[in-house]
PDB file of C-alpha atoms and ligand atoms in Angstrom:
ATOM      1  CA  MET H 217     -22.063  48.572 121.722  1.00  0.00           C
ATOM      2  CA  PRO H 218     -20.961  45.881 124.041  1.00  0.00           C
ATOM      3  CA  SER H 219     -17.804  43.837 123.463  1.00  0.00           C
ATOM      4  CA  GLU H 220     -17.413  40.124 124.273  1.00  0.00           C
ATOM      5  CA  PHE H 221     -14.894  40.224 127.180  1.00  0.00           C
ATOM      6  CA  ILE H 222     -14.384  42.194 130.297  1.00  0.00           C
ATOM      7  CA  TRP H 223     -11.249  42.065 132.317  1.00  0.00           C
ATOM      8  CA  ARG H 224     -12.163  41.676 136.011  1.00  0.00           C
ATOM      9  CA  ASN H 225      -9.777  41.403 138.879  1.00  0.00           C
ATOM     10  CA  GLY H 226      -7.094  39.928 136.615  1.00  0.00           C
ATOM     11  CA  GLN H 227      -9.435  37.220 134.702  1.00  0.00           C
ATOM     12  CA  PHE H 228     -11.289  37.669 131.477  1.00  0.00           C
ATOM     13  CA  ILE H 229     -15.102  37.106 131.854  1.00  0.00           C
ATOM     14  CA  LYS H 230     -18.031  37.498 129.392  1.00  0.00           C
ATOM     15  CA  TRP H 231     -19.755  40.951 129.138  1.00  0.00           C
ATOM     16  CA  GLU H 232     -23.005  39.466 130.600  1.00  0.00           C
ATOM     17  CA  GLU H 233     -21.207  38.149 133.656  1.00  0.00           C
ATOM     18  CA  ALA H 234     -19.677  41.362 134.779  1.00  0.00           C
ATOM     19  CA  THR H 235     -22.385  42.226 137.391  1.00  0.00           C
ATOM     20  CA  VAL H 236     -22.284  43.561 140.950  1.00  0.00           C
ATOM     21  CA  HIS H 237     -24.222  43.005 144.298  1.00  0.00           C
ATOM     22  CA  VAL H 238     -26.594  45.724 145.377  1.00  0.00           C
ATOM     23  CA  THR H 239     -24.689  46.342 148.505  1.00  0.00           C
ATOM     24  CA  THR H 240     -21.615  47.476 146.433  1.00  0.00           C
ATOM     25  CA  HIS H 241     -20.279  50.399 148.355  1.00  0.00           C
ATOM     26  CA  ALA H 242     -19.653  52.382 145.184  1.00  0.00           C
ATOM     27  CA  LEU H 243     -23.317  52.275 144.093  1.00  0.00           C
ATOM     28  CA  HIS H 244     -24.300  53.957 147.197  1.00  0.00           C
ATOM     29  CA  TYR H 245     -21.406  56.387 147.953  1.00  0.00           C
ATOM     30  CA  GLY H 246     -19.703  57.018 144.559  1.00  0.00           C
ATOM     31  CA  SER H 247     -16.459  55.356 145.927  1.00  0.00           C
ATOM     32  CA  SER H 248     -15.076  54.474 142.472  1.00  0.00           C
ATOM     33  CA  VAL H 249     -12.409  55.936 140.264  1.00  0.00           C
ATOM     34  CA  PHE H 250     -12.194  55.540 136.565  1.00  0.00           C
ATOM     35  CA  GLU H 251     -10.470  56.450 133.386  1.00  0.00           C
ATOM     36  CA  GLY H 252     -11.622  57.144 129.771  1.00  0.00           C
ATOM     37  CA  ILE H 253      -9.132  56.250 127.084  1.00  0.00           C
ATOM     38  CA  ARG H 254      -9.350  55.923 123.295  1.00  0.00           C
ATOM     39  CA  ALA H 255      -7.754  53.469 120.939  1.00  0.00           C
ATOM     40  CA  TYR H 256      -7.644  54.678 117.409  1.00  0.00           C
ATOM     41  CA  ALA H 257      -7.587  52.776 114.135  1.00  0.00           C
ATOM     42  CA  THR H 258      -4.048  53.304 112.367  1.00  0.00           C
ATOM     43  CA  PRO H 259      -2.531  51.662 109.343  1.00  0.00           C
ATOM     44  CA  GLN H 260      -0.640  49.489 111.933  1.00  0.00           C
ATOM     45  CA  GLY H 261      -3.735  48.370 113.547  1.00  0.00           C
ATOM     46  CA  PRO H 262      -5.405  49.611 116.812  1.00  0.00           C
ATOM     47  CA  ALA H 263      -3.187  52.080 118.953  1.00  0.00           C
ATOM     48  CA  VAL H 264      -3.987  53.343 122.329  1.00  0.00           C
ATOM     49  CA  PHE H 265      -3.660  57.048 122.764  1.00  0.00           C
ATOM     50  CA  ARG H 266      -1.544  58.083 125.732  1.00  0.00           C
ATOM     51  CA  MET H 267      -2.103  55.060 127.828  1.00  0.00           C
ATOM     52  CA  GLN H 268       0.734  55.856 130.275  1.00  0.00           C
ATOM     53  CA  PRO H 269      -0.619  59.128 131.596  1.00  0.00           C
ATOM     54  CA  HIS H 270      -4.118  57.780 131.764  1.00  0.00           C
ATOM     55  CA  THR H 271      -2.906  54.721 133.668  1.00  0.00           C
ATOM     56  CA  ARG H 272      -0.866  57.058 135.991  1.00  0.00           C
ATOM     57  CA  ARG H 273      -3.834  59.260 136.631  1.00  0.00           C
ATOM     58  CA  LEU H 274      -5.911  56.089 137.545  1.00  0.00           C
ATOM     59  CA  ILE H 275      -3.318  55.126 140.146  1.00  0.00           C
ATOM     60  CA  ASN H 276      -3.198  58.684 141.437  1.00  0.00           C
ATOM     61  CA  SER H 277      -6.942  58.884 141.671  1.00  0.00           C
ATOM     62  CA  CYS H 278      -6.805  55.655 143.702  1.00  0.00           C
ATOM     63  CA  LYS H 279      -4.190  57.223 146.033  1.00  0.00           C
ATOM     64  CA  ILE H 280      -6.329  60.342 146.558  1.00  0.00           C
ATOM     65  CA  ALA H 281      -9.569  58.214 147.129  1.00  0.00           C
ATOM     66  CA  ARG H 282      -7.555  55.787 149.417  1.00  0.00           C
ATOM     67  CA  LEU H 283      -8.392  52.731 147.264  1.00  0.00           C
ATOM     68  CA  GLU H 284      -5.784  50.235 147.691  1.00  0.00           C
ATOM     69  CA  LEU H 285      -5.092  49.008 144.194  1.00  0.00           C
ATOM     70  CA  PRO H 286      -3.302  45.615 143.960  1.00  0.00           C
ATOM     71  CA  TYR H 287      -2.160  46.157 140.448  1.00  0.00           C
ATOM     72  CA  SER H 288       1.134  47.977 139.104  1.00  0.00           C
ATOM     73  CA  GLU H 289       1.213  50.492 136.281  1.00  0.00           C
ATOM     74  CA  ASN H 290       2.533  47.626 134.021  1.00  0.00           C
ATOM     75  CA  ASP H 291      -0.134  45.242 135.032  1.00  0.00           C
ATOM     76  CA  ILE H 292      -2.775  47.775 134.106  1.00  0.00           C
ATOM     77  CA  ASN H 293      -1.200  48.792 130.829  1.00  0.00           C
ATOM     78  CA  SER H 294      -0.989  45.049 129.795  1.00  0.00           C
ATOM     79  CA  ALA H 295      -4.587  44.460 130.897  1.00  0.00           C
ATOM     80  CA  ILE H 296      -5.752  47.431 128.722  1.00  0.00           C
ATOM     81  CA  VAL H 297      -3.876  46.159 125.632  1.00  0.00           C
ATOM     82  CA  GLU H 298      -5.124  42.622 126.158  1.00  0.00           C
ATOM     83  CA  THR H 299      -8.693  43.559 126.561  1.00  0.00           C
ATOM     84  CA  ILE H 300      -8.667  45.450 123.285  1.00  0.00           C
ATOM     85  CA  ARG H 301      -6.914  42.678 121.534  1.00  0.00           C
ATOM     86  CA  ARG H 302      -9.348  39.986 122.853  1.00  0.00           C
ATOM     87  CA  ASN H 303     -12.357  42.074 121.763  1.00  0.00           C
ATOM     88  CA  LYS H 304     -10.908  42.351 118.351  1.00  0.00           C
ATOM     89  CA  HIS H 305     -11.439  46.112 118.206  1.00  0.00           C
ATOM     90  CA  GLU H 306      -9.947  48.259 115.422  1.00  0.00           C
ATOM     91  CA  ALA H 307     -10.834  51.440 117.502  1.00  0.00           C
ATOM     92  CA  CYS H 308     -12.604  51.777 120.807  1.00  0.00           C
ATOM     93  CA  TYR H 309     -13.196  53.450 124.130  1.00  0.00           C
ATOM     94  CA  VAL H 310     -11.664  51.946 127.095  1.00  0.00           C
ATOM     95  CA  ARG H 311     -13.002  52.230 130.582  1.00  0.00           C
ATOM     96  CA  PRO H 312     -10.893  50.956 133.497  1.00  0.00           C
ATOM     97  CA  LEU H 313     -12.850  51.212 136.829  1.00  0.00           C
ATOM     98  CA  VAL H 314     -11.853  50.598 140.448  1.00  0.00           C
ATOM     99  CA  TYR H 315     -14.516  50.599 142.982  1.00  0.00           C
ATOM    100  CA  ARG H 316     -15.251  49.574 146.596  1.00  0.00           C
ATOM    101  CA  GLY H 317     -17.150  46.241 146.333  1.00  0.00           C
ATOM    102  CA  ALA H 318     -19.896  44.563 148.428  1.00  0.00           C
ATOM    103  CA  GLY H 319     -19.871  43.967 152.079  1.00  0.00           C
ATOM    104  CA  ALA H 320     -20.316  46.433 154.839  1.00  0.00           C
ATOM    105  CA  ILE H 321     -22.772  49.232 154.549  1.00  0.00           C
ATOM    106  CA  GLY H 322     -21.569  52.469 156.025  1.00  0.00           C
ATOM    107  CA  LEU H 323     -19.677  55.482 154.792  1.00  0.00           C
ATOM    108  CA  GLU H 324     -16.112  54.718 155.765  1.00  0.00           C
ATOM    109  CA  GLY H 325     -15.954  51.734 153.396  1.00  0.00           C
ATOM    110  CA  ARG H 326     -12.384  50.631 153.759  1.00  0.00           C
ATOM    111  CA  LYS H 327     -13.269  47.094 154.956  1.00  0.00           C
ATOM    112  CA  ASN H 328     -14.943  46.465 151.515  1.00  0.00           C
ATOM    113  CA  PRO H 329     -12.917  44.721 148.919  1.00  0.00           C
ATOM    114  CA  VAL H 330     -11.341  46.893 146.112  1.00  0.00           C
ATOM    115  CA  GLU H 331     -12.389  45.612 142.719  1.00  0.00           C
ATOM    116  CA  MET H 332     -11.174  46.525 139.244  1.00  0.00           C
ATOM    117  CA  VAL H 333     -12.631  46.058 135.822  1.00  0.00           C
ATOM    118  CA  ILE H 334     -11.656  47.125 132.333  1.00  0.00           C
ATOM    119  CA  PHE H 335     -14.266  47.170 129.607  1.00  0.00           C
ATOM    120  CA  THR H 336     -14.155  48.334 126.036  1.00  0.00           C
ATOM    121  CA  MET H 337     -16.744  49.447 123.522  1.00  0.00           C
ATOM    122  CA  GLU H 338     -17.104  51.101 120.093  1.00  0.00           C
ATOM    123  CA  TRP H 339     -17.906  54.688 120.414  1.00  0.00           C
ATOM    124  CA  GLY H 340     -18.170  57.483 117.949  1.00  0.00           C
ATOM    125  CA  ARG H 341     -18.088  61.242 118.306  1.00  0.00           C
ATOM    126  CA  TYR H 342     -19.221  62.195 121.887  1.00  0.00           C
ATOM    127  CA  LEU H 343     -20.734  65.673 121.243  1.00  0.00           C
ATOM    128  CA  GLY H 344     -22.257  64.569 117.894  1.00  0.00           C
ATOM    129  CA  SER H 345     -20.903  63.873 114.422  1.00  0.00           C
ATOM    130  CA  GLU H 346     -20.940  67.435 113.283  1.00  0.00           C
ATOM    131  CA  ALA H 347     -19.351  68.710 116.330  1.00  0.00           C
ATOM    132  CA  ILE H 348     -15.673  68.254 115.232  1.00  0.00           C
ATOM    133  CA  ASP H 349     -16.228  70.011 111.989  1.00  0.00           C
ATOM    134  CA  ASN H 350     -18.677  72.834 112.678  1.00  0.00           C
ATOM    135  CA  GLY H 351     -18.356  73.311 116.494  1.00  0.00           C
ATOM    136  CA  VAL H 352     -20.866  73.226 119.315  1.00  0.00           C
ATOM    137  CA  ASP H 353     -23.203  75.687 121.066  1.00  0.00           C
ATOM    138  CA  VAL H 354     -22.653  75.815 124.790  1.00  0.00           C
ATOM    139  CA  GLN H 355     -23.966  77.733 127.790  1.00  0.00           C
ATOM    140  CA  VAL H 356     -22.361  78.891 131.006  1.00  0.00           C
ATOM    141  CA  SER H 357     -23.884  76.685 133.648  1.00  0.00           C
ATOM    142  CA  SER H 358     -25.605  77.876 136.837  1.00  0.00           C
ATOM    143  CA  TRP H 359     -23.862  75.010 138.507  1.00  0.00           C
ATOM    144  CA  ARG H 360     -20.279  75.922 139.877  1.00  0.00           C
ATOM    145  CA  ARG H 361     -17.418  73.427 140.034  1.00  0.00           C
ATOM    146  CA  MET H 362     -16.475  72.212 143.606  1.00  0.00           C
ATOM    147  CA  ALA H 363     -14.512  74.380 146.011  1.00  0.00           C
ATOM    148  CA  PRO H 364     -10.907  73.062 146.484  1.00  0.00           C
ATOM    149  CA  ASP H 365     -11.590  71.942 150.090  1.00  0.00           C
ATOM    150  CA  THR H 366     -14.765  69.933 149.282  1.00  0.00           C
ATOM    151  CA  PHE H 367     -13.755  67.382 146.592  1.00  0.00           C
ATOM    152  CA  ALA H 368     -10.482  66.478 144.747  1.00  0.00           C
ATOM    153  CA  SER H 369     -10.958  67.772 141.179  1.00  0.00           C
ATOM    154  CA  LEU H 370      -7.533  66.310 139.982  1.00  0.00           C
ATOM    155  CA  ALA H 371      -8.951  62.699 140.794  1.00  0.00           C
ATOM    156  CA  LYS H 372     -11.467  61.013 138.527  1.00  0.00           C
ATOM    157  CA  ILE H 373     -13.698  59.969 141.487  1.00  0.00           C
ATOM    158  CA  GLY H 374     -17.079  58.518 140.468  1.00  0.00           C
ATOM    159  CA  GLY H 375     -19.081  60.421 143.042  1.00  0.00           C
ATOM    160  CA  GLN H 376     -17.794  63.706 141.931  1.00  0.00           C
ATOM    161  CA  TYR H 377     -19.387  63.179 138.468  1.00  0.00           C
ATOM    162  CA  ILE H 378     -22.776  64.218 140.086  1.00  0.00           C
ATOM    163  CA  ASN H 379     -21.415  67.785 139.507  1.00  0.00           C
ATOM    164  CA  SER H 380     -20.828  67.058 135.839  1.00  0.00           C
ATOM    165  CA  GLN H 381     -24.196  65.473 135.441  1.00  0.00           C
ATOM    166  CA  PHE H 382     -25.905  68.610 136.685  1.00  0.00           C
ATOM    167  CA  VAL H 383     -23.949  70.818 134.175  1.00  0.00           C
ATOM    168  CA  SER H 384     -24.591  68.432 131.345  1.00  0.00           C
ATOM    169  CA  MET H 385     -28.337  67.843 132.144  1.00  0.00           C
ATOM    170  CA  GLU H 386     -29.059  71.511 132.524  1.00  0.00           C
ATOM    171  CA  ALA H 387     -27.167  72.308 129.144  1.00  0.00           C
ATOM    172  CA  HIS H 388     -29.292  69.630 127.334  1.00  0.00           C
ATOM    173  CA  ASP H 389     -32.579  70.783 128.827  1.00  0.00           C
ATOM    174  CA  ASN H 390     -31.715  74.302 127.511  1.00  0.00           C
ATOM    175  CA  GLY H 391     -30.944  73.072 124.060  1.00  0.00           C
ATOM    176  CA  PHE H 392     -27.096  73.284 124.234  1.00  0.00           C
ATOM    177  CA  ALA H 393     -24.527  70.586 123.420  1.00  0.00           C
ATOM    178  CA  GLU H 394     -22.546  71.245 126.742  1.00  0.00           C
ATOM    179  CA  GLY H 395     -22.190  73.579 129.724  1.00  0.00           C
ATOM    180  CA  ILE H 396     -19.217  75.247 130.985  1.00  0.00           C
ATOM    181  CA  ALA H 397     -18.979  75.568 134.805  1.00  0.00           C
ATOM    182  CA  LEU H 398     -17.377  78.499 136.799  1.00  0.00           C
ATOM    183  CA  ASP H 399     -15.234  77.915 139.766  1.00  0.00           C
ATOM    184  CA  ILE H 400     -16.022  78.925 143.272  1.00  0.00           C
ATOM    185  CA  ASN H 401     -14.548  82.362 142.688  1.00  0.00           C
ATOM    186  CA  GLY H 402     -16.656  82.837 139.513  1.00  0.00           C
ATOM    187  CA  TYR H 403     -13.801  82.272 137.143  1.00  0.00           C
ATOM    188  CA  VAL H 404     -14.051  79.835 134.155  1.00  0.00           C
ATOM    189  CA  SER H 405     -13.232  76.231 135.086  1.00  0.00           C
ATOM    190  CA  GLU H 406     -14.243  73.714 132.582  1.00  0.00           C
ATOM    191  CA  GLY H 407     -17.033  71.657 130.709  1.00  0.00           C
ATOM    192  CA  ALA H 408     -18.944  68.915 132.285  1.00  0.00           C
ATOM    193  CA  GLY H 409     -16.267  66.400 130.902  1.00  0.00           C
ATOM    194  CA  GLU H 410     -13.932  68.660 128.977  1.00  0.00           C
ATOM    195  CA  ASN H 411     -11.037  71.115 129.579  1.00  0.00           C
ATOM    196  CA  LEU H 412     -11.433  74.615 127.964  1.00  0.00           C
ATOM    197  CA  PHE H 413      -9.205  76.678 125.655  1.00  0.00           C
ATOM    198  CA  VAL H 414      -9.985  80.394 125.069  1.00  0.00           C
ATOM    199  CA  ILE H 415      -8.029  82.282 122.344  1.00  0.00           C
ATOM    200  CA  ILE H 416      -7.901  86.119 122.216  1.00  0.00           C
ATOM    201  CA  ASP H 417      -5.438  88.051 119.891  1.00  0.00           C
ATOM    202  CA  GLU H 418      -3.624  84.698 119.229  1.00  0.00           C
ATOM    203  CA  VAL H 419      -2.785  84.297 122.870  1.00  0.00           C
ATOM    204  CA  VAL H 420      -4.233  80.989 124.295  1.00  0.00           C
ATOM    205  CA  TYR H 421      -5.641  80.917 127.650  1.00  0.00           C
ATOM    206  CA  THR H 422      -6.546  77.921 129.635  1.00  0.00           C
ATOM    207  CA  PRO H 423      -7.560  77.607 133.343  1.00  0.00           C
ATOM    208  CA  GLY H 424      -4.810  76.273 135.630  1.00  0.00           C
ATOM    209  CA  VAL H 425      -5.072  72.982 137.793  1.00  0.00           C
ATOM    210  CA  TRP H 426      -5.853  75.193 140.802  1.00  0.00           C
ATOM    211  CA  GLN H 427      -9.217  76.119 139.298  1.00  0.00           C
ATOM    212  CA  SER H 428     -11.084  72.950 140.068  1.00  0.00           C
ATOM    213  CA  ILE H 429     -10.334  71.330 136.623  1.00  0.00           C
ATOM    214  CA  LEU H 430      -9.396  67.738 135.824  1.00  0.00           C
ATOM    215  CA  SER H 431      -5.875  67.910 134.544  1.00  0.00           C
ATOM    216  CA  GLY H 432      -6.843  66.402 131.149  1.00  0.00           C
ATOM    217  CA  VAL H 433      -4.604  64.135 129.093  1.00  0.00           C
ATOM    218  CA  THR H 434      -6.031  65.851 125.880  1.00  0.00           C
ATOM    219  CA  ARG H 435      -5.417  69.229 127.445  1.00  0.00           C
ATOM    220  CA  ASP H 436      -1.783  68.236 127.787  1.00  0.00           C
ATOM    221  CA  SER H 437      -1.707  67.001 124.206  1.00  0.00           C
ATOM    222  CA  ALA H 438      -3.125  70.250 122.954  1.00  0.00           C
ATOM    223  CA  LEU H 439      -0.774  72.299 125.069  1.00  0.00           C
ATOM    224  CA  THR H 440       2.188  70.313 123.573  1.00  0.00           C
ATOM    225  CA  ILE H 441       1.028  70.919 120.034  1.00  0.00           C
ATOM    226  CA  LEU H 442       0.281  74.635 120.662  1.00  0.00           C
ATOM    227  CA  ARG H 443       3.790  75.075 122.194  1.00  0.00           C
ATOM    228  CA  ASP H 444       5.264  73.426 119.205  1.00  0.00           C
ATOM    229  CA  LEU H 445       3.311  75.558 116.730  1.00  0.00           C
ATOM    230  CA  GLY H 446       4.731  78.564 118.490  1.00  0.00           C
ATOM    231  CA  TYR H 447       1.764  80.048 120.360  1.00  0.00           C
ATOM    232  CA  SER H 448       1.990  81.712 123.854  1.00  0.00           C
ATOM    233  CA  ILE H 449      -0.148  80.172 126.588  1.00  0.00           C
ATOM    234  CA  ARG H 450      -1.369  81.788 129.681  1.00  0.00           C
ATOM    235  CA  TYR H 451      -2.630  79.869 132.706  1.00  0.00           C
ATOM    236  CA  GLU H 452      -4.556  82.504 134.370  1.00  0.00           C
ATOM    237  CA  PRO H 453      -8.048  83.127 135.781  1.00  0.00           C
ATOM    238  CA  ILE H 454     -10.466  83.581 132.823  1.00  0.00           C
ATOM    239  CA  ALA H 455     -13.196  85.996 133.523  1.00  0.00           C
ATOM    240  CA  ARG H 456     -16.683  84.890 132.241  1.00  0.00           C
ATOM    241  CA  GLU H 457     -16.844  87.842 129.896  1.00  0.00           C
ATOM    242  CA  MET H 458     -13.686  86.655 128.048  1.00  0.00           C
ATOM    243  CA  LEU H 459     -15.806  83.889 126.663  1.00  0.00           C
ATOM    244  CA  TYR H 460     -17.943  86.589 124.860  1.00  0.00           C
ATOM    245  CA  ILE H 461     -15.050  88.409 123.367  1.00  0.00           C
ATOM    246  CA  ALA H 462     -13.052  85.388 122.387  1.00  0.00           C
ATOM    247  CA  ASP H 463     -11.786  84.910 118.775  1.00  0.00           C
ATOM    248  CA  GLU H 464     -11.766  81.210 119.124  1.00  0.00           C
ATOM    249  CA  MET H 465     -12.571  78.479 121.752  1.00  0.00           C
ATOM    250  CA  PHE H 466     -12.392  74.737 121.917  1.00  0.00           C
ATOM    251  CA  PHE H 467     -12.943  71.798 124.231  1.00  0.00           C
ATOM    252  CA  THR H 468     -10.446  69.047 124.861  1.00  0.00           C
ATOM    253  CA  GLY H 469     -11.183  65.594 126.316  1.00  0.00           C
ATOM    254  CA  THR H 470     -10.728  61.887 125.443  1.00  0.00           C
ATOM    255  CA  ALA H 471     -14.534  61.712 124.615  1.00  0.00           C
ATOM    256  CA  ALA H 472     -14.781  65.133 122.968  1.00  0.00           C
ATOM    257  CA  GLU H 473     -11.293  65.072 121.366  1.00  0.00           C
ATOM    258  CA  ILE H 474     -10.765  68.510 119.906  1.00  0.00           C
ATOM    259  CA  THR H 475     -14.117  70.104 119.581  1.00  0.00           C
ATOM    260  CA  PRO H 476     -14.487  73.755 118.464  1.00  0.00           C
ATOM    261  CA  ILE H 477     -17.157  75.964 120.327  1.00  0.00           C
ATOM    262  CA  ARG H 478     -19.036  78.220 117.955  1.00  0.00           C
ATOM    263  CA  SER H 479     -21.257  80.026 120.420  1.00  0.00           C
ATOM    264  CA  VAL H 480     -21.607  80.700 124.094  1.00  0.00           C
ATOM    265  CA  ASP H 481     -25.032  81.765 125.606  1.00  0.00           C
ATOM    266  CA  ARG H 482     -26.131  82.159 122.175  1.00  0.00           C
ATOM    267  CA  GLN H 483     -23.330  84.712 121.304  1.00  0.00           C
ATOM    268  CA  PRO H 484     -21.182  83.613 118.304  1.00  0.00           C
ATOM    269  CA  VAL H 485     -17.514  82.937 119.060  1.00  0.00           C
ATOM    270  CA  GLY H 486     -15.438  84.990 116.643  1.00  0.00           C
ATOM    271  CA  ALA H 487     -16.934  84.308 113.194  1.00  0.00           C
ATOM    272  CA  GLY H 488     -19.168  81.605 114.651  1.00  0.00           C
ATOM    273  CA  LYS H 489     -17.072  78.785 113.090  1.00  0.00           C
ATOM    274  CA  PRO H 490     -13.783  77.061 113.957  1.00  0.00           C
ATOM    275  CA  GLY H 491     -10.875  79.435 113.899  1.00  0.00           C
ATOM    276  CA  THR H 492      -7.397  79.038 112.488  1.00  0.00           C
ATOM    277  CA  ILE H 493      -5.586  77.999 115.659  1.00  0.00           C
ATOM    278  CA  THR H 494      -8.440  75.487 116.550  1.00  0.00           C
ATOM    279  CA  LYS H 495      -8.064  73.897 113.256  1.00  0.00           C
ATOM    280  CA  ALA H 496      -4.317  73.825 113.400  1.00  0.00           C
ATOM    281  CA  VAL H 497      -4.585  71.887 116.751  1.00  0.00           C
ATOM    282  CA  GLN H 498      -7.245  69.563 115.344  1.00  0.00           C
ATOM    283  CA  GLU H 499      -5.150  68.802 112.289  1.00  0.00           C
ATOM    284  CA  ALA H 500      -2.025  67.897 114.268  1.00  0.00           C
ATOM    285  CA  PHE H 501      -4.037  65.905 116.826  1.00  0.00           C
ATOM    286  CA  PHE H 502      -5.905  63.864 114.264  1.00  0.00           C
ATOM    287  CA  ALA H 503      -2.796  63.312 112.160  1.00  0.00           C
ATOM    288  CA  ILE H 504      -1.279  61.648 115.106  1.00  0.00           C
ATOM    289  CA  THR H 505      -4.225  59.629 116.285  1.00  0.00           C
ATOM    290  CA  SER H 506      -4.986  58.332 112.815  1.00  0.00           C
ATOM    291  CA  GLY H 507      -1.402  57.195 112.338  1.00  0.00           C
ATOM    292  CA  GLN H 508      -1.356  59.187 109.065  1.00  0.00           C
ATOM    293  CA  LYS H 509       1.715  61.223 110.275  1.00  0.00           C
ATOM    294  CA  ALA H 510       4.654  60.386 112.411  1.00  0.00           C
ATOM    295  CA  ASP H 511       4.045  60.281 116.189  1.00  0.00           C
ATOM    296  CA  PRO H 512       6.847  62.577 117.411  1.00  0.00           C
ATOM    297  CA  TYR H 513       5.774  62.451 121.012  1.00  0.00           C
ATOM    298  CA  GLY H 514       5.387  58.641 121.423  1.00  0.00           C
ATOM    299  CA  TRP H 515       1.619  58.957 122.202  1.00  0.00           C
ATOM    300  CA  LEU H 516       0.574  55.754 120.488  1.00  0.00           C
ATOM    301  CA  THR H 517       0.899  52.128 121.883  1.00  0.00           C
ATOM    302  CA  LEU H 518       0.270  49.544 119.217  1.00  0.00           C
ATOM    303  CA  VAL H 519      -2.044  46.731 120.218  1.00  0.00           C
ATOM    304  CA  ARG H 520      -0.705  44.390 117.806  1.00  0.00           C
ATOM    305  CA  GLN H 521       3.083  44.174 117.743  1.00  0.00           C
ATOM    306  CA  PRO H 522       4.557  44.470 114.171  1.00  0.00           C
ATOM    307  CA  GLU H 523       5.698  41.109 112.733  1.00  0.00           C
ATOM    308  CA  ALA H 524       9.416  40.696 113.204  1.00  0.00           C
ATOM    309  CA  ALA H 525      11.394  41.202 109.974  1.00  0.00           C
ATOM    310  CA  ASP H 526      13.334  38.178 108.679  1.00  0.00           C
TER     311      ASP H 526
HETATM  312  C1  LIG D 734     -14.393  66.661 134.386  1.00  0.00           C
HETATM  313  C2  LIG D 734     -13.491  66.346 133.292  1.00  0.00           C
HETATM  314  N1  LIG D 734     -12.677  67.361 132.790  1.00  0.00           N
HETATM  315  C3  LIG D 734     -11.872  67.156 131.764  1.00  0.00           C
HETATM  316  C4  LIG D 734     -11.762  65.869 131.129  1.00  0.00           C
HETATM  317  C5  LIG D 734     -10.803  65.669 129.831  1.00  0.00           C
HETATM  318  O1  LIG D 734      -9.701  64.914 130.457  1.00  0.00           O
HETATM  319  P1  LIG D 734      -9.028  63.898 129.313  1.00  0.00           P
HETATM  320  O2  LIG D 734      -8.501  64.698 128.218  1.00  0.00           O
HETATM  321  O3  LIG D 734      -7.853  63.273 130.096  1.00  0.00           O
HETATM  322  O4  LIG D 734     -10.070  62.891 128.867  1.00  0.00           O
HETATM  323  C6  LIG D 734     -12.638  64.928 131.515  1.00  0.00           C
HETATM  324  C7  LIG D 734     -12.612  63.552 130.881  1.00  0.00           C
HETATM  325  O5  LIG D 734     -11.970  62.610 131.383  1.00  0.00           O
HETATM  326  C8  LIG D 734     -13.500  65.085 132.606  1.00  0.00           C
HETATM  327  O6  LIG D 734     -14.256  64.130 133.110  1.00  0.00           O
END
């Protein structure tokens, strides 16, 4: 659902006015970087979840893609909060996007202006409303993640998402909620837009950043929660067959939040329903994002400042 205002290059404009010219470089060559951030409804009003690491990753993606961003981390954080405030959201998805604009046609593109927008919209559960409670059915994709010397998996660069689209479209065509891609060596990498956790005998495995994954902010949040719950975590290559003998598996992502996986390639994961460790991570995660429990890690940024006490 569209909202009223979009922040563009430092100004607020109406949603309908935020258009681009057909010569926009990013339309042709995928020269954009973006973020996906959630703001949650809490008893203190809307709160942005982990804004700082998202903004930092946007800035880092710009560095990697060589997009010269004329805004500081503080500028971007203030613009995100102000966009949510102006659009009067209680909860929303926030999409900052930096892209090479219109002008010269040609691959190199650095003569084109760098533009930035931030828009917000209301958005429910990404993998379906049942997914968080019951888990999703997934397949191992026939598409691989990119080799390390081809694209930059740690950056959220628009053009790279063709790979994720292949994974996701194939999964949907085959009747699955999502696909898991292997890396160039045949080890497990990640979902089309989610990081993956695999649990066997109470040990938590997740692919390392060298395995063509995006270093997810929700992944980091789940790792923090798991460590504090006392679980041991191993960052090591996950063979495909480990997916078939796992006791539990779950996805993490801003869109997917913490989504249990109940089957892979039609084989049930564990008992075919969310397991104990997955549920413990979900509980801790949603307790913080809903503002129902204290936020021990300082992950929430309130959009409306509390009234000063007399
Ligand atoms: C390819 C990919 N992997 C993983 C993630 C999860 O990252 P995050 O938790 O920061 O949203 C995303 C979503 O941004 C993604 O696009």
